[in-house]
Amino acid sequence: MKKIKDILYKVEIQSIVGSTDATIDHLTFDSRQVALNTLFIAIVGEVMDGHAYIEQAIEKGATAIVCQVLPAVLVEGIVYIVVEDSNRALAVIAANFYDNPSRNLKLVGVTGTNGKTTIATLLYKMFTSLGYKVGLLSTVNIRIGETVYDTSHTTPDSITINAYLNQMAEEGCEFCFMEVSSHGVVQHRTFGLYFEGGIFTNLTHDHLDYHKTFAAYRDAKKMFFDQLGKTSFALTNSDDKNGAIMVQNTKAKVRTYALKNMADYKGQILESQFSGMLMKINQQELWVQLIGAFNASNLLAVFGATVALGVPQEEALVHLSKLTSVEGRFEYIVSPNQVTAIVDYAHTPDALANVIATINSIRTNNEQLITVVGCGGNRDKTKRPEMGKIASELSNKVIFTSDNPRFEEPAAILEDIEAGVEPQNKMKTIVVEDRKQAIKLACQQANAGDIILIAGKGHETYQEIKGVRSHFSDLEIVKEFLAR
């Protein structure tokens, strides 16, 4: 139970109708979840406008309403709080309702196009290995110590974030590592949180269906660093041309990491195998259990953040060498007849190019690389021909297939992908709409020593078609066919 006036602290209020001395027991922006004595926040979304559900919320027991526009008819006894931006208000109210839990642990946000899940999860593993109880808010799952919860968004809504952070603080977590999406920043889901630090990974082509322009997408990421305080750290990738832009207006202490350029945390790959890499980090050599330049960059970010959080460099390097790959990120198996199958979440042109380049840097070229790849429906269409071009240029054989077509026709998506294939590479490609059959064909075509890359879904355990999600795991299916 909270007094309304207490949870309105720092909210940008335009006007109030009723007494803020009243108390509420629940918060929600979903009218279906309203219970007795709820504060209902009317959110103006992309598709739905919560203002249309104010009457329904009051009928179900809401006693206070946060809105951008007062309803035409006011109900007696209901408290109305008018704000300029209900998304921002929601974020501050949620933090206040849960007693600002982000101030009770060290919260670090990770943003960028690729690498967010890997870096956040590796930091969770790192600090768990160092003996701390740690929280994780990621695309794959939410973790509080050893307890795992399912998740549906890269960055959950403000109420969910603060509820989990509160649970983490109450259960003794000292750190939390969190993925921060561009959608989450623009929709103010992270507004009002106190971050100990922020990490920028890279910026490549993605989410232009939502942000419309690359500049708007970049600025959404930058907004996260603009909001960091002067006692926080901002760790940026100086190999990425947008790395300096991210931190140009931040108040936080700026640190850099890089494989190619000068940086506070400098790395170099000395040797690569499928089982790992020999790296040099700040002049110290160590063997790590991840592979690829993208993972070398991710490991530098983990190392830099660990040191920024107060762990001595030598101790950080020892624990860095123990880290294992993240679920669905360059996960590989080797069949009895020596076919290597790699499952990776690569679903952007840059990520796909990085994964294939990593494979090609390790293999001898006496074997063939067979790539299975698709693109999601109802998402950024402009990246589809790029994905087709990259896969067909860099692989020996390519099977284009479905990857969560959602409400689009799979055949139309596949046509978009095929449009990017250069004439000289068309003979390398084939279309198999059914993803299970595509993986089966790749396994049938692979000989001893060959490599199969199944890209796009990674950790996901579903295929979404016409609004229905059915169980589907790339890793399970390739294991099944390679065992035959």
XYZ file of N, CA, C and O in Angstrom, residues 31 68 83 113 122 172 186 191 234 240 245 286 316 361 381 386 392 409 421 441 450 462 473-474:
96
model
N -5.606 -2.478 -18.735
C -6.926 -2.450 -18.064
C -7.403 -3.844 -17.684
O -8.184 -4.008 -16.741
N -2.809 11.648 -20.042
C -2.313 12.852 -20.708
C -3.447 13.824 -21.012
O -3.223 15.021 -21.157
N -0.482 14.254 -16.859
C 0.962 14.404 -17.106
C 1.175 14.683 -18.594
O 0.298 14.439 -19.423
N 23.448 -2.906 -31.310
C 22.691 -3.799 -32.202
C 22.967 -5.259 -31.863
O 22.054 -6.038 -31.607
N 27.401 -12.866 -20.019
C 28.774 -13.147 -19.581
C 29.115 -12.370 -18.302
O 29.839 -12.886 -17.432
N 19.094 -10.164 -2.017
C 20.526 -10.022 -1.751
C 21.437 -9.911 -2.953
O 22.665 -10.078 -2.824
N 13.427 4.665 -26.144
C 12.485 5.614 -26.751
C 11.153 5.622 -25.989
O 10.536 6.667 -25.819
N 13.668 4.931 -18.001
C 13.702 6.268 -17.406
C 13.496 6.139 -15.892
O 12.697 5.341 -15.434
N 30.667 4.999 -18.557
C 30.167 4.723 -19.908
C 31.297 4.042 -20.664
O 32.332 4.644 -20.927
N 33.923 0.943 -33.288
C 32.704 1.300 -34.011
C 32.666 2.807 -34.237
O 32.907 3.586 -33.316
N 30.273 8.897 -30.724
C 29.013 9.661 -30.741
C 28.156 9.307 -29.526
O 27.535 10.183 -28.914
N 45.946 -14.828 -22.710
C 45.073 -15.798 -22.042
C 44.270 -16.551 -23.086
O 44.031 -16.052 -24.191
N 40.158 -10.322 -12.870
C 39.175 -10.289 -13.962
C 39.609 -11.202 -15.105
O 38.790 -11.931 -15.675
N 37.450 -18.038 -41.191
C 38.825 -17.777 -40.732
C 39.450 -19.006 -40.070
O 40.663 -19.107 -39.955
N 12.136 -4.963 -43.487
C 12.248 -5.685 -44.756
C 13.528 -5.351 -45.516
O 13.981 -6.141 -46.347
N 20.000 -7.957 -48.148
C 21.382 -7.919 -47.645
C 21.776 -9.267 -47.061
O 22.893 -9.746 -47.261
N 24.974 -15.894 -49.497
C 25.338 -16.552 -50.759
C 26.762 -16.228 -51.204
O 27.399 -17.026 -51.892
N 3.381 -13.791 -45.520
C 3.477 -15.042 -46.272
C 4.958 -15.430 -46.377
O 5.769 -14.628 -46.862
N 20.611 -11.911 -53.921
C 21.636 -12.862 -54.389
C 22.173 -12.428 -55.759
O 21.409 -12.219 -56.698
N 17.792 -31.134 -44.973
C 18.518 -31.126 -46.236
C 19.990 -30.764 -46.025
O 20.884 -31.379 -46.614
N 32.518 -31.173 -43.054
C 31.752 -29.986 -43.455
C 31.164 -29.250 -42.243
O 31.064 -29.802 -41.140
N 10.793 -21.613 -30.472
C 9.469 -21.569 -31.100
C 9.589 -21.079 -32.544
O 10.572 -20.463 -32.932
N 13.160 -25.860 -32.035
C 14.524 -25.577 -31.592
C 15.503 -26.023 -32.674
O 15.576 -27.212 -33.000
N 16.248 -25.059 -33.229
C 17.253 -25.396 -34.244
C 18.235 -26.442 -33.721
O 18.600 -27.378 -34.431
